[in-house]
mmCIF file of C-alpha atoms in Angstrom:
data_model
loop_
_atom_site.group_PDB
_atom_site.id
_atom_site.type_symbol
_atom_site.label_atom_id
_atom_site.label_comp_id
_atom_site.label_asym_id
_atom_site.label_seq_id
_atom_site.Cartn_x
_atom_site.Cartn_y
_atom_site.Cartn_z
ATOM 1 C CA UNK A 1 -25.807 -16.127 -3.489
ATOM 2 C CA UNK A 2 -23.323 -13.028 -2.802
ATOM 3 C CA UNK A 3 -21.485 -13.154 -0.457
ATOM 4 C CA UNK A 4 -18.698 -10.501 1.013
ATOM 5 C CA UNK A 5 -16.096 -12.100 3.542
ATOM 6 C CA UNK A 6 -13.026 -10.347 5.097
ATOM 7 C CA UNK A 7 -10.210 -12.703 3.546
ATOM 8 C CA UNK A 8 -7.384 -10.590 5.005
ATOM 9 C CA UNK A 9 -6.847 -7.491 7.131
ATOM 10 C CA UNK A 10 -7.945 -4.678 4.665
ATOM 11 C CA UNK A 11 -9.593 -7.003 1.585
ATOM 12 C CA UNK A 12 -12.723 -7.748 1.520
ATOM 13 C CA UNK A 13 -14.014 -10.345 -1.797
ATOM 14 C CA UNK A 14 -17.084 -10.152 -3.057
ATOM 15 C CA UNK A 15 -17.907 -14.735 -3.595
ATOM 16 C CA UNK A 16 -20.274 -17.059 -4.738
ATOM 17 C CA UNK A 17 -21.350 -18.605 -1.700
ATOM 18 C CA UNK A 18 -24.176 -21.839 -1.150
ATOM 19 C CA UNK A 19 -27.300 -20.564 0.296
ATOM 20 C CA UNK A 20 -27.693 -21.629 3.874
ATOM 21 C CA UNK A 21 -29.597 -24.648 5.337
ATOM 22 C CA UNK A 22 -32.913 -23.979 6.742
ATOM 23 C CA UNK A 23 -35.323 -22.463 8.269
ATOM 24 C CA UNK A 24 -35.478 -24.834 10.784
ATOM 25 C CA UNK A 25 -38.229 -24.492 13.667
ATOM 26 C CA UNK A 26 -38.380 -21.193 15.248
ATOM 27 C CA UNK A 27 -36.114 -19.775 12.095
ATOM 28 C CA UNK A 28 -36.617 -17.266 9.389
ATOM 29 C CA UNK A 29 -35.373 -16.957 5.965
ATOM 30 C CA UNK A 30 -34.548 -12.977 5.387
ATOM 31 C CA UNK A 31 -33.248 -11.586 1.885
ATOM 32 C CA UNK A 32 -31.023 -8.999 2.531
ATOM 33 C CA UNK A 33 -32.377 -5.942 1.307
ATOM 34 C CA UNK A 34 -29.620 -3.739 2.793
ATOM 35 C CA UNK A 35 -26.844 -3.618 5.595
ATOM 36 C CA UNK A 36 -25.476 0.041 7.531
ATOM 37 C CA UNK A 37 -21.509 0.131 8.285
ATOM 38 C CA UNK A 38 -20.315 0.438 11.623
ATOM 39 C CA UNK A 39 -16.938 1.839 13.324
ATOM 40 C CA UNK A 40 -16.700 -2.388 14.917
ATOM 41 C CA UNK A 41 -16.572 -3.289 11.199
ATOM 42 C CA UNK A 42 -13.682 -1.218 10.714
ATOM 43 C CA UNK A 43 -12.104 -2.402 13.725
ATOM 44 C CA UNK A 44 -12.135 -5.722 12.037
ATOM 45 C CA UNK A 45 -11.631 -4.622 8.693
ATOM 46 C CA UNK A 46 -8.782 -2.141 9.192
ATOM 47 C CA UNK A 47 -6.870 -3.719 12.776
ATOM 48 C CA UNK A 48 -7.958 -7.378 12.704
ATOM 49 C CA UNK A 49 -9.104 -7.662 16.196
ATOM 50 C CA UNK A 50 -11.251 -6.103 18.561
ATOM 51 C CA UNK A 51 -9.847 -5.972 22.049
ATOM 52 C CA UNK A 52 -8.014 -9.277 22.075
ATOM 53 C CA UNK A 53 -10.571 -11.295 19.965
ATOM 54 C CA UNK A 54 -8.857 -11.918 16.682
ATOM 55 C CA UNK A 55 -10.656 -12.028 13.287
ATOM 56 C CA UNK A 56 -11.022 -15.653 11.997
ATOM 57 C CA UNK A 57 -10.791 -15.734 8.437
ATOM 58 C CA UNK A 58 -12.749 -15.279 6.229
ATOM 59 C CA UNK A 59 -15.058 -13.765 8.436
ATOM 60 C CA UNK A 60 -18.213 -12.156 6.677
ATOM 61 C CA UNK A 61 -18.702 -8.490 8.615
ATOM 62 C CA UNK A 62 -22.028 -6.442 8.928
ATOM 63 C CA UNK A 63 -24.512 -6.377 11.764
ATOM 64 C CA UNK A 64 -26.849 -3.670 10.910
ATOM 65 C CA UNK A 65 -29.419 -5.229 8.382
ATOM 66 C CA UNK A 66 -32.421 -5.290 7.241
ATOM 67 C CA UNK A 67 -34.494 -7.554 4.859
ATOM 68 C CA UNK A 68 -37.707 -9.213 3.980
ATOM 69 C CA UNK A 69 -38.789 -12.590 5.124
ATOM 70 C CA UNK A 70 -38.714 -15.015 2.202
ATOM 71 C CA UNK A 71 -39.747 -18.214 4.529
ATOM 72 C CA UNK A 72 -41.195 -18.790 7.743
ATOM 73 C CA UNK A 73 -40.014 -22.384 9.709
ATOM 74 C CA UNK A 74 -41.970 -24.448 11.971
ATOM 75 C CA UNK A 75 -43.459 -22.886 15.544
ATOM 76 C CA UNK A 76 -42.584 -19.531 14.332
ATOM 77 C CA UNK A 77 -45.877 -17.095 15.442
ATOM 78 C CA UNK A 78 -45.858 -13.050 14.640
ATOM 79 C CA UNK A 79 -44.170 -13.152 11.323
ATOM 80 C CA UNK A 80 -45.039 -14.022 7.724
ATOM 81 C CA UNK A 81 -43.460 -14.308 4.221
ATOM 82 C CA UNK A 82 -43.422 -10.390 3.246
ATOM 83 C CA UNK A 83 -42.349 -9.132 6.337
ATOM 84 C CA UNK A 84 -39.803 -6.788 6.721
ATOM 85 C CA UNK A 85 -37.602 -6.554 9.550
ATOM 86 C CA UNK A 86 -34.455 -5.827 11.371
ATOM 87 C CA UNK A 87 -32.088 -8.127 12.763
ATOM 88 C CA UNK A 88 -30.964 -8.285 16.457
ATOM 89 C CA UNK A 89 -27.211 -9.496 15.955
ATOM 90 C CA UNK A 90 -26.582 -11.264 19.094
ATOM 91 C CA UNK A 91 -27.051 -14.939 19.412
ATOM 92 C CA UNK A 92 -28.047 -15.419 22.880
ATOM 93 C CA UNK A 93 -29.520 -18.166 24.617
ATOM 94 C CA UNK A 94 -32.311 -17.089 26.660
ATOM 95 C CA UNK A 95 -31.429 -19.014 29.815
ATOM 96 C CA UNK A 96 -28.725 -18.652 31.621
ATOM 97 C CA UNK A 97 -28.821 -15.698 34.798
ATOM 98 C CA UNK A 98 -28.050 -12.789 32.193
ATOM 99 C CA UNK A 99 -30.616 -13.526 29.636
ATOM 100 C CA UNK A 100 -33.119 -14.247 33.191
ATOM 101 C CA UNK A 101 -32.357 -11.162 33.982
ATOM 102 C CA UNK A 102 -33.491 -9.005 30.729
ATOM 103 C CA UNK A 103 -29.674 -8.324 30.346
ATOM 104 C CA UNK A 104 -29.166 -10.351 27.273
ATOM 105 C CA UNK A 105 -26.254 -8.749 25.766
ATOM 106 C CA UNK A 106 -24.129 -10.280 28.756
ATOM 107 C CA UNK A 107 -25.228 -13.708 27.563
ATOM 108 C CA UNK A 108 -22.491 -16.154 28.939
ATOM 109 C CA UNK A 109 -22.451 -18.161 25.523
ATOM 110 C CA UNK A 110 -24.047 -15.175 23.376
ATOM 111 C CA UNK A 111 -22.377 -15.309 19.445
ATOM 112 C CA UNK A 112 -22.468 -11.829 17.609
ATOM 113 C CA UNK A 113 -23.248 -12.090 13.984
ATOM 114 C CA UNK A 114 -20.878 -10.540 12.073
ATOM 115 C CA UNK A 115 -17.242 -11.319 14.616
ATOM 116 C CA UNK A 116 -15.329 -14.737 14.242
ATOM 117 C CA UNK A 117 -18.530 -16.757 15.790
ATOM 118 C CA UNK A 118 -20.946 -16.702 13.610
ATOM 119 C CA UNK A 119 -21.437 -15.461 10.102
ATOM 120 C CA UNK A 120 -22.389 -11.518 9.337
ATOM 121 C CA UNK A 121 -24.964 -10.507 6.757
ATOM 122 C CA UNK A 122 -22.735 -8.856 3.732
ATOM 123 C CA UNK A 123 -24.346 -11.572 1.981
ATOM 124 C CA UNK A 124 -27.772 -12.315 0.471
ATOM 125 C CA UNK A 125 -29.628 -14.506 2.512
ATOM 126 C CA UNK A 126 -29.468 -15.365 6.151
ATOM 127 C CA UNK A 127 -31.084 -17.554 8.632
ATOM 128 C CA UNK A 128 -31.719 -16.241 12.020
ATOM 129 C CA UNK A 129 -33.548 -17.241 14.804
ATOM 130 C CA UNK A 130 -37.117 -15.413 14.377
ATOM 131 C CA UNK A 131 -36.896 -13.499 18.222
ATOM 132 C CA UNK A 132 -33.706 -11.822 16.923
ATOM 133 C CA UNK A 133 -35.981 -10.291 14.230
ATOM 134 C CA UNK A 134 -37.837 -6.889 14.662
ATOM 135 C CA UNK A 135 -40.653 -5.755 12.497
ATOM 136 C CA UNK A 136 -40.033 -2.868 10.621
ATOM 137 C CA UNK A 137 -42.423 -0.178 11.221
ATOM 138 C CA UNK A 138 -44.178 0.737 8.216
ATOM 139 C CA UNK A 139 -43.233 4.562 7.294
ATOM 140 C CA UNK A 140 -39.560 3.733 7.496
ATOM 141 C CA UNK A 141 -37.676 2.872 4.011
ATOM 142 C CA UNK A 142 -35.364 -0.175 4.171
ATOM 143 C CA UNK A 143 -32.231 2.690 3.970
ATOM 144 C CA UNK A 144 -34.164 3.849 7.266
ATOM 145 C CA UNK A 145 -34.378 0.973 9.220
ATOM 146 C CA UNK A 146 -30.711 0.172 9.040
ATOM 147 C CA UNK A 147 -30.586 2.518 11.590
ATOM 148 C CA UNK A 148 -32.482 0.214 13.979
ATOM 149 C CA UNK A 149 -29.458 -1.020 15.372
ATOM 150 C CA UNK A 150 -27.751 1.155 15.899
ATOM 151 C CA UNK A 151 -30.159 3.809 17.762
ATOM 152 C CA UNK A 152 -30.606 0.263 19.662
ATOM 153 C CA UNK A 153 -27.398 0.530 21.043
ATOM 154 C CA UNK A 154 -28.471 4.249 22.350
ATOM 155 C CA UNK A 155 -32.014 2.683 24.225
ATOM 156 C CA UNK A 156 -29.698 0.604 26.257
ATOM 157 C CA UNK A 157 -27.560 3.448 27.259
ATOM 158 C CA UNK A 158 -30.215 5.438 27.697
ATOM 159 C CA UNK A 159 -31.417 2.136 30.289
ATOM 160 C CA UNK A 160 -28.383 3.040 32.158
ATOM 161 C CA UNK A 161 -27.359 6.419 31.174
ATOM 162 C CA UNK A 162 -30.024 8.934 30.430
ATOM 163 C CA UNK A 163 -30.476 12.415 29.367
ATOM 164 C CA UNK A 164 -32.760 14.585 31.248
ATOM 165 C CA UNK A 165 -34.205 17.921 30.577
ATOM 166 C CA UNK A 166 -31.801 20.480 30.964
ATOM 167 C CA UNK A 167 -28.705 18.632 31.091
ATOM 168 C CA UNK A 168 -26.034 19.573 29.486
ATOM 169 C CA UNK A 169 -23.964 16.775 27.076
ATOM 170 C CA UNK A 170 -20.421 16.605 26.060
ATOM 171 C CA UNK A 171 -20.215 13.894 23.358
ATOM 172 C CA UNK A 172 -17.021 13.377 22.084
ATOM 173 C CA UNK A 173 -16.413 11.725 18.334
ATOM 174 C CA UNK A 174 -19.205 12.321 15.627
ATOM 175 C CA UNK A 175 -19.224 8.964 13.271
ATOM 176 C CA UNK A 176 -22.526 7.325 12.916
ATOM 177 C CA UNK A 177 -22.707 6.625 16.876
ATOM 178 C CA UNK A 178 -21.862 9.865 17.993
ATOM 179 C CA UNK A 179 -24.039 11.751 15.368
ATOM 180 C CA UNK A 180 -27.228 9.445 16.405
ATOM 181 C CA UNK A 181 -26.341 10.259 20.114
ATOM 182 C CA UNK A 182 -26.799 14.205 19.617
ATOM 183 C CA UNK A 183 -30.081 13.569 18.169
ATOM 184 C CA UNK A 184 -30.726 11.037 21.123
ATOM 185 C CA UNK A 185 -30.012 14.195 23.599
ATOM 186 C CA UNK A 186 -32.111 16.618 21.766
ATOM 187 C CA UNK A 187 -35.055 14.465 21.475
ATOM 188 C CA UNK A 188 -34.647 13.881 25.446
ATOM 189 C CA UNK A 189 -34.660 17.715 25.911
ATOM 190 C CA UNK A 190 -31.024 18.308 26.690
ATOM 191 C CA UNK A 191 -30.461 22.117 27.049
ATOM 192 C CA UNK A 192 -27.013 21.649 25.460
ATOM 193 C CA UNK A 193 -25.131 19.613 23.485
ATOM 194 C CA UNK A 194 -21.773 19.856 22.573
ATOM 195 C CA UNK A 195 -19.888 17.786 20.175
ATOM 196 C CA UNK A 196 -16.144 17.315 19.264
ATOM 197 C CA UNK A 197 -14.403 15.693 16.150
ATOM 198 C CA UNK A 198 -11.485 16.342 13.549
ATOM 199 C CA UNK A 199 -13.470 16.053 10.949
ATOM 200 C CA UNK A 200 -15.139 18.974 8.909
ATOM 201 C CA UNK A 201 -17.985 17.483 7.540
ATOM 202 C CA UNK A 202 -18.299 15.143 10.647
ATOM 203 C CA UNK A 203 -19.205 18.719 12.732
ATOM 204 C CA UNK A 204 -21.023 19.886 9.903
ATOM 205 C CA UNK A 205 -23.480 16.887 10.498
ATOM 206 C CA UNK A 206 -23.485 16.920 14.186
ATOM 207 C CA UNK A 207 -24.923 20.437 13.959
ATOM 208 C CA UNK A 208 -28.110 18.858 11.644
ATOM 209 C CA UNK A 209 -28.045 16.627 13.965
ATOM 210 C CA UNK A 210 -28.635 18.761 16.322
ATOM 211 C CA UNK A 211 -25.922 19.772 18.170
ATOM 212 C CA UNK A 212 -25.588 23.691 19.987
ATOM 213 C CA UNK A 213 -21.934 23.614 19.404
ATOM 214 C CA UNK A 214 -19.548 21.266 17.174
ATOM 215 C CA UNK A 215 -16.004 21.551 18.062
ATOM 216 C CA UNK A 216 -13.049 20.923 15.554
ATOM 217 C CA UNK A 217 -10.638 19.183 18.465
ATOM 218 C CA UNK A 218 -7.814 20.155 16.060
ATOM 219 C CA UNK A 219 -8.311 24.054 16.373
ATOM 220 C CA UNK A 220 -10.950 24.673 19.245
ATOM 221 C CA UNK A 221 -11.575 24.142 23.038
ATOM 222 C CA UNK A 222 -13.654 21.778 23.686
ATOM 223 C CA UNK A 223 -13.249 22.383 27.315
ATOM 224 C CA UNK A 224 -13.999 25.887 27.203
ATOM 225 C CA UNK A 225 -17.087 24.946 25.017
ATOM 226 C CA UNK A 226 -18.746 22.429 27.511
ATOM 227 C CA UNK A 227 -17.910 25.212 30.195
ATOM 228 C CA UNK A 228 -19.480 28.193 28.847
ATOM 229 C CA UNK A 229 -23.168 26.362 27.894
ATOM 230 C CA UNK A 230 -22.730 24.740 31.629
ATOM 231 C CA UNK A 231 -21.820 28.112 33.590
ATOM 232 C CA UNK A 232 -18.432 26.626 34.235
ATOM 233 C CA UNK A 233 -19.894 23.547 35.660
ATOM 234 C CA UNK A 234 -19.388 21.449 33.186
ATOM 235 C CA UNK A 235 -21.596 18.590 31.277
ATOM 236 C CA UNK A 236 -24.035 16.174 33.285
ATOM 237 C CA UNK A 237 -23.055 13.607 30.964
ATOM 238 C CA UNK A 238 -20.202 13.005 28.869
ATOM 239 C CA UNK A 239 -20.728 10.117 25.805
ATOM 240 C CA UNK A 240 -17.182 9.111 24.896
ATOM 241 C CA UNK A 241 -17.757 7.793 21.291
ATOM 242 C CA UNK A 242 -14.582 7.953 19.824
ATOM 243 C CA UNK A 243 -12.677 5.399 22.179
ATOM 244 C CA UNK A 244 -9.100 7.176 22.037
ATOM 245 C CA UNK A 245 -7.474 7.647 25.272
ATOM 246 C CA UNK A 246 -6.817 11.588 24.980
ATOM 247 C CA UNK A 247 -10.700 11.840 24.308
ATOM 248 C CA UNK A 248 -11.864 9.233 27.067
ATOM 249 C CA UNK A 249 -9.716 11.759 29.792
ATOM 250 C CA UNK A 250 -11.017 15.122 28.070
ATOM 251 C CA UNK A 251 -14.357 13.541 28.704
ATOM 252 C CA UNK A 252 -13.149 13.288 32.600
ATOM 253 C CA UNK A 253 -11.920 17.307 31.971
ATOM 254 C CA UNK A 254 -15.487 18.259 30.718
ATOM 255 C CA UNK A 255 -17.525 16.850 33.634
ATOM 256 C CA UNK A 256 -19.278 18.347 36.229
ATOM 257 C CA UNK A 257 -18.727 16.779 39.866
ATOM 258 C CA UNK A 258 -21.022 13.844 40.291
ATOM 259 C CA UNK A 259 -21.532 13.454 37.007
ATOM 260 C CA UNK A 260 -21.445 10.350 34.783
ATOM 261 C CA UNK A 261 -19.078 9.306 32.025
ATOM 262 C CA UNK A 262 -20.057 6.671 29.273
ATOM 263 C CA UNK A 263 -17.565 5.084 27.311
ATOM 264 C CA UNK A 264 -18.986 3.935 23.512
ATOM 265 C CA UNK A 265 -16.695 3.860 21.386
ATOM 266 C CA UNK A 266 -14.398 0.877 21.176
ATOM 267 C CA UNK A 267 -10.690 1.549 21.958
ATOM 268 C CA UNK A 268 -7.974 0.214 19.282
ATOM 269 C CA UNK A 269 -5.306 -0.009 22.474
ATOM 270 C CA UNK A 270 -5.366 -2.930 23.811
ATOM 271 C CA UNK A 271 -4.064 -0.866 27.533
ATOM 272 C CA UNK A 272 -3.790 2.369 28.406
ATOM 273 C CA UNK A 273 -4.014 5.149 30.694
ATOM 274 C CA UNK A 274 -6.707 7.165 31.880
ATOM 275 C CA UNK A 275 -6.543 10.327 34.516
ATOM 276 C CA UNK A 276 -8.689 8.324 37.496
ATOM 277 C CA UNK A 277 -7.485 10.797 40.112
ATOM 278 C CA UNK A 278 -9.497 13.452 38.210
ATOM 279 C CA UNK A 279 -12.468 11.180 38.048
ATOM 280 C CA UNK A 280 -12.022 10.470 41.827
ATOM 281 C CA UNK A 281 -11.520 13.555 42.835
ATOM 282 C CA UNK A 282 -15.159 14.556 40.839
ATOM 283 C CA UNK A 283 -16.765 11.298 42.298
ATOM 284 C CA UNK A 284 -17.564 10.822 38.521
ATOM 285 C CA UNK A 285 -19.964 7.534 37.679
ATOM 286 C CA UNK A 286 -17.899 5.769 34.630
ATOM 287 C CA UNK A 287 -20.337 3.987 32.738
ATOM 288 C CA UNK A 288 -19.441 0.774 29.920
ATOM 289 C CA UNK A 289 -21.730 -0.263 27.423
ATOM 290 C CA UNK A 290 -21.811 -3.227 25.545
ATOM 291 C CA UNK A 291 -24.159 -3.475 22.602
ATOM 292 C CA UNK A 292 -28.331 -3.038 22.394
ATOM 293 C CA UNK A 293 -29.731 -5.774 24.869
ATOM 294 C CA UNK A 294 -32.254 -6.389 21.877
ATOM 295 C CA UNK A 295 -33.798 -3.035 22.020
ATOM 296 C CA UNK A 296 -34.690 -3.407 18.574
ATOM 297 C CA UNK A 297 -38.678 -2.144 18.401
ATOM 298 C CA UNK A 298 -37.989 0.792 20.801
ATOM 299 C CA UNK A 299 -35.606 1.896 18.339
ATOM 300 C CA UNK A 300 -38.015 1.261 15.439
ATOM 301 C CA UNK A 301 -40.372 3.295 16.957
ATOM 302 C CA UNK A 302 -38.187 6.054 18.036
ATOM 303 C CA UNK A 303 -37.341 6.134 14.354
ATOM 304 C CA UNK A 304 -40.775 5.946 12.921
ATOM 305 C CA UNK A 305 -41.448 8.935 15.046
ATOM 306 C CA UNK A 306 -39.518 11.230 13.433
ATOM 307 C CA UNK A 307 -37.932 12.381 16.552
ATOM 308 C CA UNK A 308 -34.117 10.238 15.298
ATOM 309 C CA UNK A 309 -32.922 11.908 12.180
ATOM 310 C CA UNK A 310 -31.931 9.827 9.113
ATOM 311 C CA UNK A 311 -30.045 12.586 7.530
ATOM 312 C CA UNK A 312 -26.404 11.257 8.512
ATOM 313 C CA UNK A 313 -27.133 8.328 6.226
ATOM 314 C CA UNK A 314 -24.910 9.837 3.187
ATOM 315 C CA UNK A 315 -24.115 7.055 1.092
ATOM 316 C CA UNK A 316 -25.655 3.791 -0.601
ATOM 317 C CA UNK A 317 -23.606 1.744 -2.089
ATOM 318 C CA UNK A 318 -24.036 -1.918 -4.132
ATOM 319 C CA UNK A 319 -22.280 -4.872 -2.589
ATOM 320 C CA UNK A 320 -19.876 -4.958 -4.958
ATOM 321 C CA UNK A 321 -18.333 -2.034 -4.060
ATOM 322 C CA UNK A 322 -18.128 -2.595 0.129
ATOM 323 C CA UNK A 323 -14.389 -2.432 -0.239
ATOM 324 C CA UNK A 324 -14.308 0.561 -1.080
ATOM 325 C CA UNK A 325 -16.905 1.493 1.227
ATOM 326 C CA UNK A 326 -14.573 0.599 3.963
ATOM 327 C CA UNK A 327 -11.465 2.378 1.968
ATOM 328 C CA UNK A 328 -13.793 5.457 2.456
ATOM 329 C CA UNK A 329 -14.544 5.505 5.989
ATOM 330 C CA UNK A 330 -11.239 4.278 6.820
ATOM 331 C CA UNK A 331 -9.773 7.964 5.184
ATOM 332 C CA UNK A 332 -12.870 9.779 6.089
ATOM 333 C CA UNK A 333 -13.072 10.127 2.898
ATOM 334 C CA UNK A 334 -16.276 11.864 0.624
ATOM 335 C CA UNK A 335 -18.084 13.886 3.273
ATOM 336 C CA UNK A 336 -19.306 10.196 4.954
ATOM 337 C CA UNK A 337 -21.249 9.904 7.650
ATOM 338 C CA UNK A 338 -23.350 6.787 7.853
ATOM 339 C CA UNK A 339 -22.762 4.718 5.034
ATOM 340 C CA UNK A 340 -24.828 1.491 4.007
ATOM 341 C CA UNK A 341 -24.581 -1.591 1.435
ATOM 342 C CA UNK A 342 -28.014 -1.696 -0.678
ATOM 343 C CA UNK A 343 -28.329 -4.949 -1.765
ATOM 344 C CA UNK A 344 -31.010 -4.382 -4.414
ATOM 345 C CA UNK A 345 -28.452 -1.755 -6.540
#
């Protein structure tokens, strides 16, 4: 089978690789049908590391995918050869006091499937353990449903962090993450959202999205944005998603008093500082999120809905060609907004 592993910071190499062992009881056997970039894969790809953790190479990348089930292994119940599903990318192990808790994405031994633990899914087959998969709901394409984990990621902020009618939102950064929070907030009946980014066609996509007001943070205010559709209160909530310290404290600038701050995006400094005496003085809530929690079906259905968007999904590209899929988000380069690996091309 194909498979894609990072060999060195910035090359990816597309490699004949054995197909793996298995399914074992309580395992399925998923073909890869196709797999959505994320901005942690280009922290790997382009910096070698997130936070301190170090890429191992080769390390295979990708944790958004989606296939069909080729074989089903012993004690498995709910699935069948044919299926299609989504993949939950956190190994976790179901019983230590996190995973007791419903709060599996703080597993103490949990494994993420695509960082230096455990193998990603630019390949063509995978073995996973059959409660990490998620039934694709049936009017969603496979292009579609590699948005499953993604919006995932949003269900669990929304656990902590929610929208509510009328609130006004201040999200900050509009890649993939940022673009699928908009349309989180407008589905939850925010009365405004206002996005930021330096990127053209990034603000032209958070307005389909649904944003009222895409800033360019090159030329515009974003400050004096979030104030005027809050009556110089500023935003109820502010969804960092860009992860750079001059956004993180502009997100502290935009809110209200009392209001809470989540921080998304994933920060290339390892250190660094933020304005706390502004957030203290505000009696802000600062909020950190850390993957989905296997919120995989809510997100299915959210997407099978209709209510979540697809349109940021710009680009579908054969595995052959994932380096320079990473080339082009890396230069926000060709009007990309979410861009995904079809395996099938």
């Amino acid at each position: 089978m194909r498979s894609v592993p990072l060999v060195e910071p910035r090359r990816l190499e597309v490699v004949e690789a054995p197909m793996p062992d298995g399914p074992g009881a309580g395992e399925l056997l998923v073909k890869l049908n196709a797999v959505g970039l994320c901005g942690s894969d280009l922290h790997w790809w382009a910096e070698g590391r997130i936070h301190d953790r170090a890429a191992r190479y080769p390390q295979v990348l990708g944790h958004e995918p989606v296939g069909t089930i080729m074989e089903v292994g012993k004690g498995v119940h709910g699935f069948r050869v044919g299926d299609r599903v989504s993949v939950e990318p956190s190994l976790t192990c179901g019983h230590c006091e996190f995973c007791i808790q419903g709060r599996h994405n703080l597993c103490a031994t949990s494994r993420f499937m695509g960082g230096p633990d455990a193998q990603g899914f630019l390949r063509d087959y995978a073995v996973i353990p059959a409660h990490n998969a998620d039934p694709i709901p049936e009017p969603l394409t496979f292009h579609q449903a590699t948005l499953m984990e993604p919006v995932a990621v949003w269900v669990h902020i929304f656990e902590l962090a929610p929208v509510k009618m009328q609130h006004t939102v201040a999200i900050l950064g509009c890649g993939p993450i940022g673009l699928l929070g908009i349309a989180m907030a407008k589905a939850a009946g925010a009365q405004s959202i206002v996005a930021c980014d330096r990127v053209p066609h990034r603000l032209a996509l958070a307005r389909q999205m649904g944003a009222t007001a895409a800033v360019d943070a090159r030329t515009g205010d974003f400050l004096d944005a979030v104030m005027q559709c809050s009556g110089g209160l500023g935003a109820d909530l502010v969804y960092d998603a860009a992860g750079a310290p001059e956004t993180i404290d502009l997100g502290i600038k935009c809110a209200r008093p009392g209001a809470r701050v989540v921080l998304v995006g994933i920060p290339s400094a390892l250190t660094f500082e933020v304005d706390l005496h502004t957030a203290m003085v505000k009696e802000l809530d600062l909020q950190t999120i850390k993957r989905s929690n296997h919120k995989g079906r809510q997100a299915g259905a959210l997407l099978a809905s209709g209510q979540i968007r697809a349109s940021l999904i710009t680009h579908a590209l054969p595995l052959e060609e994932a380096q320079g899929a990473f080339e082009m988000l890396h230069e926000y380069a060709g009007g990309a907004g979410k861009v995904i690996l079809d395996l099938t091309l």
